[in-house]
Short mmCIF file of C-alpha atoms in Angstrom, two decimals:
data_model
loop_
_atom_site.label_atom_id
_atom_site.label_comp_id
_atom_site.label_asym_id
_atom_site.label_seq_id
_atom_site.Cartn_x
_atom_site.Cartn_y
_atom_site.Cartn_z
CA UNK A 1007 0.08 -27.04 5.41
CA UNK A 1008 -2.91 -25.13 6.76
CA UNK A 1009 -6.12 -25.30 4.73
CA UNK A 1010 -7.63 -22.34 6.60
CA UNK A 1011 -7.42 -19.66 3.91
CA UNK A 1012 -6.00 -17.01 3.76
CA UNK A 1013 -3.58 -17.79 6.59
CA UNK A 1014 -0.90 -19.46 4.46
CA UNK A 1015 -0.94 -16.46 2.13
CA UNK A 1016 -0.65 -13.58 4.61
CA UNK A 1017 2.71 -12.53 5.93
CA UNK A 1018 6.28 -12.50 4.74
CA UNK A 1019 6.20 -8.69 4.71
CA UNK A 1020 9.84 -8.44 5.77
CA UNK A 1021 10.81 -10.40 2.66
CA UNK A 1022 8.92 -8.16 0.25
CA UNK A 1023 10.81 -5.92 -2.14
CA UNK A 1024 7.71 -3.69 -2.35
CA UNK A 1025 7.53 -3.27 1.44
CA UNK A 1026 11.24 -2.47 1.69
CA UNK A 1027 11.00 0.04 -1.19
CA UNK A 1028 7.98 1.82 0.32
CA UNK A 1029 9.48 1.88 3.82
CA UNK A 1030 12.72 3.37 2.53
CA UNK A 1031 11.02 5.93 0.32
CA UNK A 1032 8.48 7.09 2.92
CA UNK A 1033 10.70 6.79 5.99
CA UNK A 1034 8.73 4.13 7.87
CA UNK A 1035 10.52 2.37 10.71
CA UNK A 1036 8.97 -1.08 10.57
CA UNK A 1037 9.35 -3.69 13.30
CA UNK A 1038 8.26 -7.34 13.35
CA UNK A 1039 5.16 -8.25 15.30
CA UNK A 1040 5.93 -10.95 17.89
CA UNK A 1041 5.38 -14.46 16.52
CA UNK A 1042 3.51 -15.52 19.67
CA UNK A 1043 0.60 -13.21 18.75
CA UNK A 1044 -0.57 -15.75 16.17
CA UNK A 1045 -1.93 -15.13 12.72
CA UNK A 1046 -2.54 -12.76 11.08
CA UNK A 1047 -0.60 -10.39 13.40
CA UNK A 1048 2.52 -12.57 13.45
CA UNK A 1049 2.89 -12.04 9.70
CA UNK A 1050 2.81 -8.24 9.96
CA UNK A 1051 5.28 -5.44 10.34
CA UNK A 1052 4.35 -2.43 12.45
CA UNK A 1053 5.11 1.28 12.13
CA UNK A 1054 4.55 2.82 15.54
CA UNK A 1055 4.73 6.44 14.29
CA UNK A 1056 1.48 6.10 12.36
CA UNK A 1057 -0.02 2.97 13.99
CA UNK A 1058 0.19 1.06 10.71
CA UNK A 1059 0.28 -2.72 10.28
CA UNK A 1060 1.86 -3.79 7.00
CA UNK A 1061 1.46 -7.25 5.51
CA UNK A 1062 1.61 -8.95 2.13
CA UNK A 1063 -0.40 -11.60 0.35
CA UNK A 1064 -0.20 -13.52 -2.88
CA UNK A 1065 -3.85 -14.41 -2.60
CA UNK A 1066 -7.08 -12.49 -2.74
CA UNK A 1067 -7.17 -9.02 -1.23
CA UNK A 1068 -10.78 -9.63 -0.20
CA UNK A 1069 -9.85 -12.72 1.82
CA UNK A 1070 -6.92 -10.89 3.42
CA UNK A 1071 -9.14 -7.94 4.30
CA UNK A 1072 -11.58 -10.32 6.00
CA UNK A 1073 -8.72 -11.88 7.98
CA UNK A 1074 -7.33 -8.51 9.08
CA UNK A 1075 -10.56 -6.61 9.85
CA UNK A 1076 -11.06 -7.66 13.47
CA UNK A 1077 -7.32 -7.26 14.15
CA UNK A 1078 -7.56 -3.56 13.29
CA UNK A 1079 -10.43 -3.06 15.71
CA UNK A 1080 -8.55 -4.91 18.47
CA UNK A 1081 -5.27 -3.05 17.92
CA UNK A 1082 -6.79 0.32 16.95
CA UNK A 1083 -4.41 0.39 14.00
CA UNK A 1084 -4.58 1.05 10.32
CA UNK A 1085 -3.37 -1.61 7.88
CA UNK A 1086 -1.76 -1.79 4.49
CA UNK A 1087 -2.09 -5.10 2.65
CA UNK A 1088 0.09 -5.47 -0.40
CA UNK A 1089 -0.83 -8.11 -2.96
CA UNK A 1090 2.26 -9.23 -4.85
CA UNK A 1091 1.32 -12.09 -7.17
CA UNK A 1092 4.17 -13.56 -9.17
CA UNK A 1093 2.36 -13.18 -12.49
CA UNK A 1094 1.66 -9.42 -12.12
CA UNK A 1095 4.43 -6.82 -12.15
CA UNK A 1096 2.42 -4.19 -10.28
CA UNK A 1097 1.27 -4.91 -6.75
CA UNK A 1098 -2.25 -4.17 -5.60
CA UNK A 1099 -2.99 -2.43 -2.33
CA UNK A 1100 -5.74 -2.37 0.27
CA UNK A 1101 -5.78 0.19 3.05
CA UNK A 1102 -7.82 -0.29 6.20
CA UNK A 1103 -8.37 2.85 8.27
CA UNK A 1104 -9.47 2.48 11.90
CA UNK A 1105 -11.53 5.31 13.36
CA UNK A 1106 -13.84 5.32 16.41
CA UNK A 1107 -14.09 1.54 16.63
CA UNK A 1108 -14.81 1.00 12.94
CA UNK A 1109 -12.62 0.03 10.01
CA UNK A 1110 -13.14 1.41 6.53
CA UNK A 1111 -11.38 -0.48 3.74
CA UNK A 1112 -10.18 1.11 0.53
CA UNK A 1113 -8.94 -1.30 -2.09
CA UNK A 1114 -8.29 -1.61 -5.78
CA UNK A 1115 -5.53 0.89 -5.08
CA UNK A 1116 -2.23 1.30 -6.89
CA UNK A 1117 0.99 3.20 -6.20
CA UNK A 1118 1.33 6.69 -7.71
CA UNK A 1119 4.34 9.02 -7.39
CA UNK A 1120 3.96 12.79 -7.69
CA UNK A 1121 6.43 15.16 -9.36
CA UNK A 1122 8.08 15.87 -6.01
CA UNK A 1123 8.61 12.11 -5.43
CA UNK A 1124 5.80 11.89 -2.87
CA UNK A 1125 4.13 8.48 -2.67
CA UNK A 1126 0.37 7.97 -2.90
CA UNK A 1127 -2.08 5.10 -3.05
CA UNK A 1128 -4.77 5.94 -5.59
CA UNK A 1129 -7.67 4.11 -7.22
CA UNK A 1130 -6.61 1.80 -10.05
CA UNK A 1131 -7.56 3.02 -13.52
CA UNK A 1132 -10.19 0.25 -13.78
CA UNK A 1133 -11.85 0.89 -10.38
CA UNK A 1134 -15.60 1.00 -10.95
CA UNK A 1135 -17.14 0.50 -7.52
CA UNK A 1136 -18.90 3.88 -7.39
CA UNK A 1137 -16.96 5.25 -4.44
CA UNK A 1138 -15.52 8.75 -4.53
CA UNK A 1139 -11.96 8.83 -5.78
CA UNK A 1140 -9.56 9.51 -2.93
CA UNK A 1141 -5.83 9.50 -2.77
CA UNK A 1142 -3.87 8.44 0.28
CA UNK A 1143 -0.55 10.22 0.66
CA UNK A 1144 2.04 8.05 2.40
CA UNK A 1145 4.29 9.90 4.84
CA UNK A 1146 6.52 8.86 7.72
CA UNK A 1147 4.03 9.85 10.42
CA UNK A 1148 0.55 10.05 8.87
CA UNK A 1149 -1.70 8.75 6.12
CA UNK A 1150 -3.25 11.81 4.52
CA UNK A 1151 -6.61 11.24 2.80
CA UNK A 1152 -7.07 13.76 -0.01
CA UNK A 1153 -8.59 14.07 -3.45
CA UNK A 1154 -6.65 12.31 -6.17
CA UNK A 1155 -3.44 14.27 -6.76
CA UNK A 1156 -3.62 14.73 -10.53
CA UNK A 1157 -5.65 17.09 -12.73
CA UNK A 1158 -5.38 15.40 -16.12
CA UNK A 1159 -5.18 11.89 -17.56
CA UNK A 1160 -1.62 12.68 -18.66
CA UNK A 1161 -0.58 13.63 -15.10
CA UNK A 1162 -2.15 10.41 -13.88
CA UNK A 1163 -0.19 8.36 -16.43
CA UNK A 1164 3.05 10.19 -15.54
CA UNK A 1165 2.60 9.30 -11.85
CA UNK A 1166 1.94 5.64 -12.67
CA UNK A 1167 5.12 5.53 -14.76
CA UNK A 1168 7.11 7.09 -11.90
CA UNK A 1169 5.67 4.41 -9.58
CA UNK A 1170 6.82 1.65 -11.93
CA UNK A 1171 10.29 3.24 -12.07
CA UNK A 1172 10.40 3.28 -8.27
CA UNK A 1173 9.31 -0.34 -7.84
CA UNK A 1174 11.31 -1.80 -10.71
CA UNK A 1175 14.43 0.38 -10.81
CA UNK A 1176 14.45 2.11 -7.44
CA UNK A 1177 14.22 5.55 -9.11
CA UNK A 1178 12.54 8.13 -6.89
CA UNK A 1179 14.07 11.38 -8.09
CA UNK A 1180 11.71 14.05 -9.42
CA UNK A 1181 14.27 14.44 -12.21
CA UNK A 1182 13.23 11.04 -13.60
CA UNK A 1183 10.82 12.88 -15.84
CA UNK A 1184 7.29 12.07 -16.86
CA UNK A 1185 5.91 9.41 -19.19
CA UNK A 1186 7.44 9.79 -22.59
CA UNK A 1187 10.89 10.51 -21.20
CA UNK A 1188 11.21 14.27 -21.58
CA UNK A 1189 11.52 16.48 -18.49
CA UNK A 1190 8.91 19.24 -18.57
CA UNK A 1191 10.21 21.25 -15.62
#
């Protein structure tokens, strides 16, 4: 056992239901990073199309961000860290974006699914860090940074329900309907 936190907690991305679900829904082609690279890279998957490292943790997102930060500068990659604690049904997300030698981290993010089944990472409902609310649309080739994709609290709730349906039941169809069950199309 390694007492150097967060190393024992980063990795295992290929075994994550959440990673497999996102990769399938967005169209990411993920490959294993070579084990001889050492931690934390050895615990990551890589999507070459959008230069994205994907890893998971059961520990603190803050500690995982600290462990991954210099790796993003070295590899000139973005990173998605998915926190999947056993006691919480919904994963938490941190997104590190590399640009011009610097990394900007966005965390306290959650999955949100739009009416057309597009996937987004958006601020959690309880995010209170004073930063501007941005949404990050997940696509096969790019991470699009945009304003949050809803206009009302009800639309926000509908997207969160669709995200739960995707993660728990694998439902991604826009026909799944909004929160409350009825289809308003």
